[in-house]
mmCIF file of C-alpha atoms in Angstrom:
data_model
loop_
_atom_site.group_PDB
_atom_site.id
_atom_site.type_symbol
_atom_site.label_atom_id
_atom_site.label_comp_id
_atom_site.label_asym_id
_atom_site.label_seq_id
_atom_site.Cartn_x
_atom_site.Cartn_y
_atom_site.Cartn_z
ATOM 1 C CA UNK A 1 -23.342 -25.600 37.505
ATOM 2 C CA UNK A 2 -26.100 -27.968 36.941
ATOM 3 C CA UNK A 3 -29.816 -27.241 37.811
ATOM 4 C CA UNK A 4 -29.682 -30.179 40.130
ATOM 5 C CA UNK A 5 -27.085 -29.241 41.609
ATOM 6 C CA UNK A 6 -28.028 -25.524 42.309
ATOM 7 C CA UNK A 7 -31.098 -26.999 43.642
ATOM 8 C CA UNK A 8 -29.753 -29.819 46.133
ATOM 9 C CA UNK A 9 -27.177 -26.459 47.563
ATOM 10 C CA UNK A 10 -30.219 -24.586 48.213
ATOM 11 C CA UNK A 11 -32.310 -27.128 49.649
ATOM 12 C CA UNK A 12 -29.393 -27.875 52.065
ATOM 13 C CA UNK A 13 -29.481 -24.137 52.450
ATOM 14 C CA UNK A 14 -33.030 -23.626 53.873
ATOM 15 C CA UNK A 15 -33.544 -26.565 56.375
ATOM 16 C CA UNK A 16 -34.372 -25.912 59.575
ATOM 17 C CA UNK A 17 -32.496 -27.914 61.802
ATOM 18 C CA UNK A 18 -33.534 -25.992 65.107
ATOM 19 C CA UNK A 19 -32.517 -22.415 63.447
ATOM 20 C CA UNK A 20 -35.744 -20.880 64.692
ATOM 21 C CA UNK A 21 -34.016 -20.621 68.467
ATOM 22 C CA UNK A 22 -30.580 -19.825 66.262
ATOM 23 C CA UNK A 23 -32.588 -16.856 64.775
ATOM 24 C CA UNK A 24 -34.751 -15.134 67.846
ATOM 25 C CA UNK A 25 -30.769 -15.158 70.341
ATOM 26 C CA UNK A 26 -29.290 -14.209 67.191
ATOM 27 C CA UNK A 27 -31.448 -11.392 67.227
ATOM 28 C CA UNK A 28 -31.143 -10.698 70.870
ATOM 29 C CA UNK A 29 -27.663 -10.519 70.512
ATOM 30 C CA UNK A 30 -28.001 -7.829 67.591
ATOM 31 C CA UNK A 31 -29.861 -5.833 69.477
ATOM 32 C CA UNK A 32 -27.562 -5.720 72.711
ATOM 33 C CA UNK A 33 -24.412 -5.419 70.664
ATOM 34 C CA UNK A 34 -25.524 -2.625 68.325
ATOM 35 C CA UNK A 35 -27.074 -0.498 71.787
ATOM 36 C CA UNK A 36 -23.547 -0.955 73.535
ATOM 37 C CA UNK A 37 -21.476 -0.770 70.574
ATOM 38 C CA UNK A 38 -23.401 2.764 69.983
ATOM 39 C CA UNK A 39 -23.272 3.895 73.437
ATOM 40 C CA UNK A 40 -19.386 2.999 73.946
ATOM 41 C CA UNK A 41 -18.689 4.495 70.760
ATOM 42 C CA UNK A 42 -20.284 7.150 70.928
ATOM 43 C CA UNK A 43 -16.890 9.459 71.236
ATOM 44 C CA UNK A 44 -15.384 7.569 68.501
ATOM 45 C CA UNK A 45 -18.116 8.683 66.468
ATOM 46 C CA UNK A 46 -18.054 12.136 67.202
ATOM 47 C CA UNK A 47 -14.379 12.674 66.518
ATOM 48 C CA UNK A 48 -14.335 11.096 63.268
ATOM 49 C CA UNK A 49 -17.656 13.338 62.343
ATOM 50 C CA UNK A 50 -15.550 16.689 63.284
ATOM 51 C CA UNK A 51 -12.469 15.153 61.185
ATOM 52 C CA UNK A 52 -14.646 14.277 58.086
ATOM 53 C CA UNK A 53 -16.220 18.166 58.498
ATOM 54 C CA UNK A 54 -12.882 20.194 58.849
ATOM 55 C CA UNK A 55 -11.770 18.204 56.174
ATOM 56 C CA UNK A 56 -14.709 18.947 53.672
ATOM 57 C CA UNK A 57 -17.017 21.157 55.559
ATOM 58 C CA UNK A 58 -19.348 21.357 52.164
ATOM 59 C CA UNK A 59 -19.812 17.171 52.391
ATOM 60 C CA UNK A 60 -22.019 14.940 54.467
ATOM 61 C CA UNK A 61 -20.420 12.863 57.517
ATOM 62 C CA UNK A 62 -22.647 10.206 56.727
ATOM 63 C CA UNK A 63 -22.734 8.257 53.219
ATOM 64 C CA UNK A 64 -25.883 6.778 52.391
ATOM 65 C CA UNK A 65 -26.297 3.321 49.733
ATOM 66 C CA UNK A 66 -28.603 1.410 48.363
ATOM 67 C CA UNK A 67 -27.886 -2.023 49.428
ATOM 68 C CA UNK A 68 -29.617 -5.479 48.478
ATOM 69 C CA UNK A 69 -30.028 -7.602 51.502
ATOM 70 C CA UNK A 70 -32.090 -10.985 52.613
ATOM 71 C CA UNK A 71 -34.289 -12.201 49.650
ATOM 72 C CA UNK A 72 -33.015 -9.345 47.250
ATOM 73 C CA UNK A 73 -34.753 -6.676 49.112
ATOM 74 C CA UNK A 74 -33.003 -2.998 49.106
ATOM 75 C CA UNK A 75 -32.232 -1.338 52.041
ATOM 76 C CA UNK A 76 -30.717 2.000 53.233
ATOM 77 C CA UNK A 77 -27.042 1.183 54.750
ATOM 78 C CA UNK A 78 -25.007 3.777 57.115
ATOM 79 C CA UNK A 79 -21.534 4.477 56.714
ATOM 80 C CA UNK A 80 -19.361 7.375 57.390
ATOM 81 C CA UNK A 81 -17.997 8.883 54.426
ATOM 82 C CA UNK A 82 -14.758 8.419 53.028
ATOM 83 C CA UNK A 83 -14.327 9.195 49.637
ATOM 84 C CA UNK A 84 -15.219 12.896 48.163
ATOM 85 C CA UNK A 85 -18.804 13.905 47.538
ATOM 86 C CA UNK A 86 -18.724 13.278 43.663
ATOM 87 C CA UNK A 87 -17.962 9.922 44.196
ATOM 88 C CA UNK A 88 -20.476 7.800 42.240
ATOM 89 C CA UNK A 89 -20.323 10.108 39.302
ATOM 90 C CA UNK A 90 -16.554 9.523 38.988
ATOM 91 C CA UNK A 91 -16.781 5.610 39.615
ATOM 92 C CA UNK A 92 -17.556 5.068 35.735
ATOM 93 C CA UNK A 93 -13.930 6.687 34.967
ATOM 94 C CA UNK A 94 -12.598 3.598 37.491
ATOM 95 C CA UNK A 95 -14.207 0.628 36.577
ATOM 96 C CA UNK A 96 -11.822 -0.607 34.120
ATOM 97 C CA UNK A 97 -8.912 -0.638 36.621
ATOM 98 C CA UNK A 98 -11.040 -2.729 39.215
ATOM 99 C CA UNK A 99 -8.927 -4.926 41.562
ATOM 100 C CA UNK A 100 -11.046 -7.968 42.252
ATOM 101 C CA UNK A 101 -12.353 -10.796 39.753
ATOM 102 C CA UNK A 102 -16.153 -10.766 39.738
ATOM 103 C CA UNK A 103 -19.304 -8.447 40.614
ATOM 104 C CA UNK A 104 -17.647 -6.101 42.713
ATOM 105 C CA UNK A 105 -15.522 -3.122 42.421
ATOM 106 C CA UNK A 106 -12.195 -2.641 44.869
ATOM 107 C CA UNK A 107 -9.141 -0.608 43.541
ATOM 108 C CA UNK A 108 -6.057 -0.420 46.695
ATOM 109 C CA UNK A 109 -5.499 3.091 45.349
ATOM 110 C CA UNK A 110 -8.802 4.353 44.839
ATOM 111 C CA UNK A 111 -8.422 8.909 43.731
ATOM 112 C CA UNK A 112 -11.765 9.104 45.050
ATOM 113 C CA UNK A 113 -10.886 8.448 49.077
ATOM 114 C CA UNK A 114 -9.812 11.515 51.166
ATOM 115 C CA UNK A 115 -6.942 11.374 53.624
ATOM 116 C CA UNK A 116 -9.636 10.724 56.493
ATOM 117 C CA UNK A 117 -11.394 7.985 54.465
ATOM 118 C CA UNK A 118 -7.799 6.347 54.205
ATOM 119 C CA UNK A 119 -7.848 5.754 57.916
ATOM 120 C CA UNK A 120 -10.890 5.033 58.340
ATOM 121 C CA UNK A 121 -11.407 2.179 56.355
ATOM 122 C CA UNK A 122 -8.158 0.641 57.119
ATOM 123 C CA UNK A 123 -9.780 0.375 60.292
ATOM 124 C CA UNK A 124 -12.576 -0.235 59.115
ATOM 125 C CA UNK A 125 -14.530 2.219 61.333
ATOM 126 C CA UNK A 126 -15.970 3.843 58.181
ATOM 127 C CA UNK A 127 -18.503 0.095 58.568
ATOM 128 C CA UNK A 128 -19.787 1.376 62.468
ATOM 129 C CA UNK A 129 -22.620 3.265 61.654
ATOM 130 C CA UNK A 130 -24.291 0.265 60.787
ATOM 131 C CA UNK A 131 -24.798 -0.738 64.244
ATOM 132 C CA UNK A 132 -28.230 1.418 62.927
ATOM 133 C CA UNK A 133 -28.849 -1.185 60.411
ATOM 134 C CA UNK A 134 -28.895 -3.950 63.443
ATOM 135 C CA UNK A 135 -31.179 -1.972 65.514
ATOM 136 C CA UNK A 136 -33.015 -1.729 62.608
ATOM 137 C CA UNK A 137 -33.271 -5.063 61.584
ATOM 138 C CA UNK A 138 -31.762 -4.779 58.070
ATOM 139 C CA UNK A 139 -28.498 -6.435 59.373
ATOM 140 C CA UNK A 140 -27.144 -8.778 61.452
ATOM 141 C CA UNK A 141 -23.784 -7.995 63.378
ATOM 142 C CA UNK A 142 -22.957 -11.388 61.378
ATOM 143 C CA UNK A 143 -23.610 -12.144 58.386
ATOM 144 C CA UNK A 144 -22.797 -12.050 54.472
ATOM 145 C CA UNK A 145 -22.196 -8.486 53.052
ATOM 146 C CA UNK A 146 -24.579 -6.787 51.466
ATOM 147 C CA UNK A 147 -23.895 -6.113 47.748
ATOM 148 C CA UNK A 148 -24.896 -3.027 45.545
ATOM 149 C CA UNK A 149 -27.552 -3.485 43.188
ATOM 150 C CA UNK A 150 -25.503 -3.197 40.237
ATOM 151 C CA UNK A 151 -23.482 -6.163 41.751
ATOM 152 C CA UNK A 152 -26.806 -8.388 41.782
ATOM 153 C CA UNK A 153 -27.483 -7.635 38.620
ATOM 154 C CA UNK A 154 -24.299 -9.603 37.666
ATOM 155 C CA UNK A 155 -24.930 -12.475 39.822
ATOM 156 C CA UNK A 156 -25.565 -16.100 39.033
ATOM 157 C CA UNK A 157 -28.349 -17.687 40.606
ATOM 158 C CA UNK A 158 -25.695 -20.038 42.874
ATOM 159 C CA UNK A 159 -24.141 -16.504 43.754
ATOM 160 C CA UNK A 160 -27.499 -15.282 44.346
ATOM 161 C CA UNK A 161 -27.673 -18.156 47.771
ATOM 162 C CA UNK A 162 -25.708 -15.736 49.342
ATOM 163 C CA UNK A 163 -29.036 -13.283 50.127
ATOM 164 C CA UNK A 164 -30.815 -16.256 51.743
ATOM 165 C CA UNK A 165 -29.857 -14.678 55.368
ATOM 166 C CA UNK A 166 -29.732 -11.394 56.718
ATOM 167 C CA UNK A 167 -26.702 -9.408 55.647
ATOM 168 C CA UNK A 168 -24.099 -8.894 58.117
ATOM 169 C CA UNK A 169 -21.385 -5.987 59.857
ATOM 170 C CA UNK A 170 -19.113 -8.668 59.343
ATOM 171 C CA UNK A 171 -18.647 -12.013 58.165
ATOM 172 C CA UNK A 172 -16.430 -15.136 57.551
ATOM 173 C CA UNK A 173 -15.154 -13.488 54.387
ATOM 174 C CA UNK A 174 -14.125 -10.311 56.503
ATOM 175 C CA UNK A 175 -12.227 -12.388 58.872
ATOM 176 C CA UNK A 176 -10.830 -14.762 55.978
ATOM 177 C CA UNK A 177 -8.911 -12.535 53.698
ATOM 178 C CA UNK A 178 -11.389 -9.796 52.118
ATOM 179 C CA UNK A 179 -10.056 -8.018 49.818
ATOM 180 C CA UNK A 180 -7.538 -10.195 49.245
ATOM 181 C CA UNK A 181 -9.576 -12.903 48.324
ATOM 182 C CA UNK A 182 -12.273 -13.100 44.749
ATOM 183 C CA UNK A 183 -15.740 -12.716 44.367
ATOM 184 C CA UNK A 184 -15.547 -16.411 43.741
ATOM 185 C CA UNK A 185 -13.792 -17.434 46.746
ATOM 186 C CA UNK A 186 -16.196 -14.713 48.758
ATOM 187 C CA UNK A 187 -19.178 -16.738 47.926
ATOM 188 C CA UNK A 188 -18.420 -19.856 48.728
ATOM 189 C CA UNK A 189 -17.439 -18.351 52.386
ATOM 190 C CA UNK A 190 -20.535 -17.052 52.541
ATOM 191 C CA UNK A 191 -22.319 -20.220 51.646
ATOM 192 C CA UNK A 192 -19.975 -21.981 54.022
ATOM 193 C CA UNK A 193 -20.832 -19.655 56.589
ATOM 194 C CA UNK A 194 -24.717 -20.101 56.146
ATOM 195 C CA UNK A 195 -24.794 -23.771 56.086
ATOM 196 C CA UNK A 196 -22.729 -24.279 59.404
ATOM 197 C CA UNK A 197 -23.951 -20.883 61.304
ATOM 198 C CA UNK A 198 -24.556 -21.039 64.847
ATOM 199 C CA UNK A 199 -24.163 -18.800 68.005
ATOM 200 C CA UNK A 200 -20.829 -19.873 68.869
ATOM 201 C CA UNK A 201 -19.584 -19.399 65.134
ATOM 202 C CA UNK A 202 -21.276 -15.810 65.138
ATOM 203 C CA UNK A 203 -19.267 -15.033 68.138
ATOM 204 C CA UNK A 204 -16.091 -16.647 66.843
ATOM 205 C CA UNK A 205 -16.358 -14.140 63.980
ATOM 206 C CA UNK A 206 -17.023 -11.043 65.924
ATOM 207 C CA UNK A 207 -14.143 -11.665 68.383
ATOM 208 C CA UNK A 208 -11.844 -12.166 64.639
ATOM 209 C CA UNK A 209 -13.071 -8.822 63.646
ATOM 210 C CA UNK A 210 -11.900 -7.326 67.176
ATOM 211 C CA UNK A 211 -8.817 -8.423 66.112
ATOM 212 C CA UNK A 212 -8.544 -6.904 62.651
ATOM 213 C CA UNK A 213 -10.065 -3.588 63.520
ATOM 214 C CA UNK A 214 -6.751 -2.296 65.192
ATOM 215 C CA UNK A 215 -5.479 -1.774 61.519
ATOM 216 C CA UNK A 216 -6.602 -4.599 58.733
ATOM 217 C CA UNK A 217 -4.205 -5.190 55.856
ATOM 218 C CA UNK A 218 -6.625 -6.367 53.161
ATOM 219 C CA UNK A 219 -8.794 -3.470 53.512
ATOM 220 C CA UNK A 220 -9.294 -0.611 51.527
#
């Protein structure tokens, strides 16, 4: 990509058009969906603890990453666990056989998820804990993932655009195809998403991801 080019994308990307009042409800609506989605879920999230824990009582229920977020700063994301405790050791044995084309690392069959994990993240329930990222304010409940920090050392500046907004639960890419589409194709969602965002196209999303929670087929 050109320089000019790269620049007129992120121009587009930062004007205002009335997003201040798109930010603050934005907000407000973070804040009220992560405090009922906790509450409500509450249940949820204690039976999946106690399955996680009889399952490997030596392992934590809760996995804890470094992600990179808005403007390339790091933040602590929540997840429940779902692969074995050794798991970033054993990732350098797995990166060769890596299922998706670009800065990211998805295999279907992945030796390093436990029989729990393999529910819970075709449901995708393994991504609720970060409901504590919203109240937090490191996340939006919409938004562009947030990659590792090995990923962002990969990326292009273009690909970089992508951590001009808050990181999201979920996100046009989740709701588009996920895993089943490439890093490449990911990104331009993401752009796509940031340059047309809105409150109605927030909610659009989260009612999508409803949908797909029941049992998605791209993820894993």
């Amino acid at each position: 990509m050109k320089l000019s080019e790269y620049d007129s994308i992120r121009r587009e990307l930062a004007k205002d058009d009335g997003l201040n009042s798109y930010i603050v409800v934005k907000r407000m609506i973070d804040i009220a969906g992560a405090l009922l989605g906790i509450v409500f879920l509450l249940p949820l999230f204690m039976l999946i603890a106690l399955l996680i824990k009889l399952e490997d009582p030596k392992g934590s229920v809760f996995f804890y990453q470094t992600r990179i977020g808005k403007g390339e700063k790091p933040f602590r994301m929540f997840k429940f666990r779902s692969m074995v405790s050794n798991a970033e050791e054993r990732l350098k044995d797995l990166i060769s056989q890596n299922e998706i084309e670009g800065a990211m690392f998805k295999m279907k069959d992945d030796p390093r998820i436990t029989r729990v994990g393999k529910f819970i993240r075709k449901t995708s329930i393994d991504e609720l804990p970060q409901l504590i990222n919203v109240l937090i304010g490191d996340m939006s409940l919409v938004g562009p993932r947030p990659p590792l920090r090995r990923e962002v050392a990969e990326y292009s500046e273009y690909d970089k655009l992508r951590l001009t907004v808050t990181s999201g639960c979920t996100g046009l890419w989740q709701v588009s195809g996920r895993n089943a589409l490439s890093f490449k194709q990911m990104v331009e969602l993401d752009l796509e998403y940031i340059q047309n965002r809105s409150i109605a196209g927030d909610l659009k999303i989260i009612f999508k991801t409803f949908k797909l929670l029941i049992g998605a087929k791209d993820a894993f």
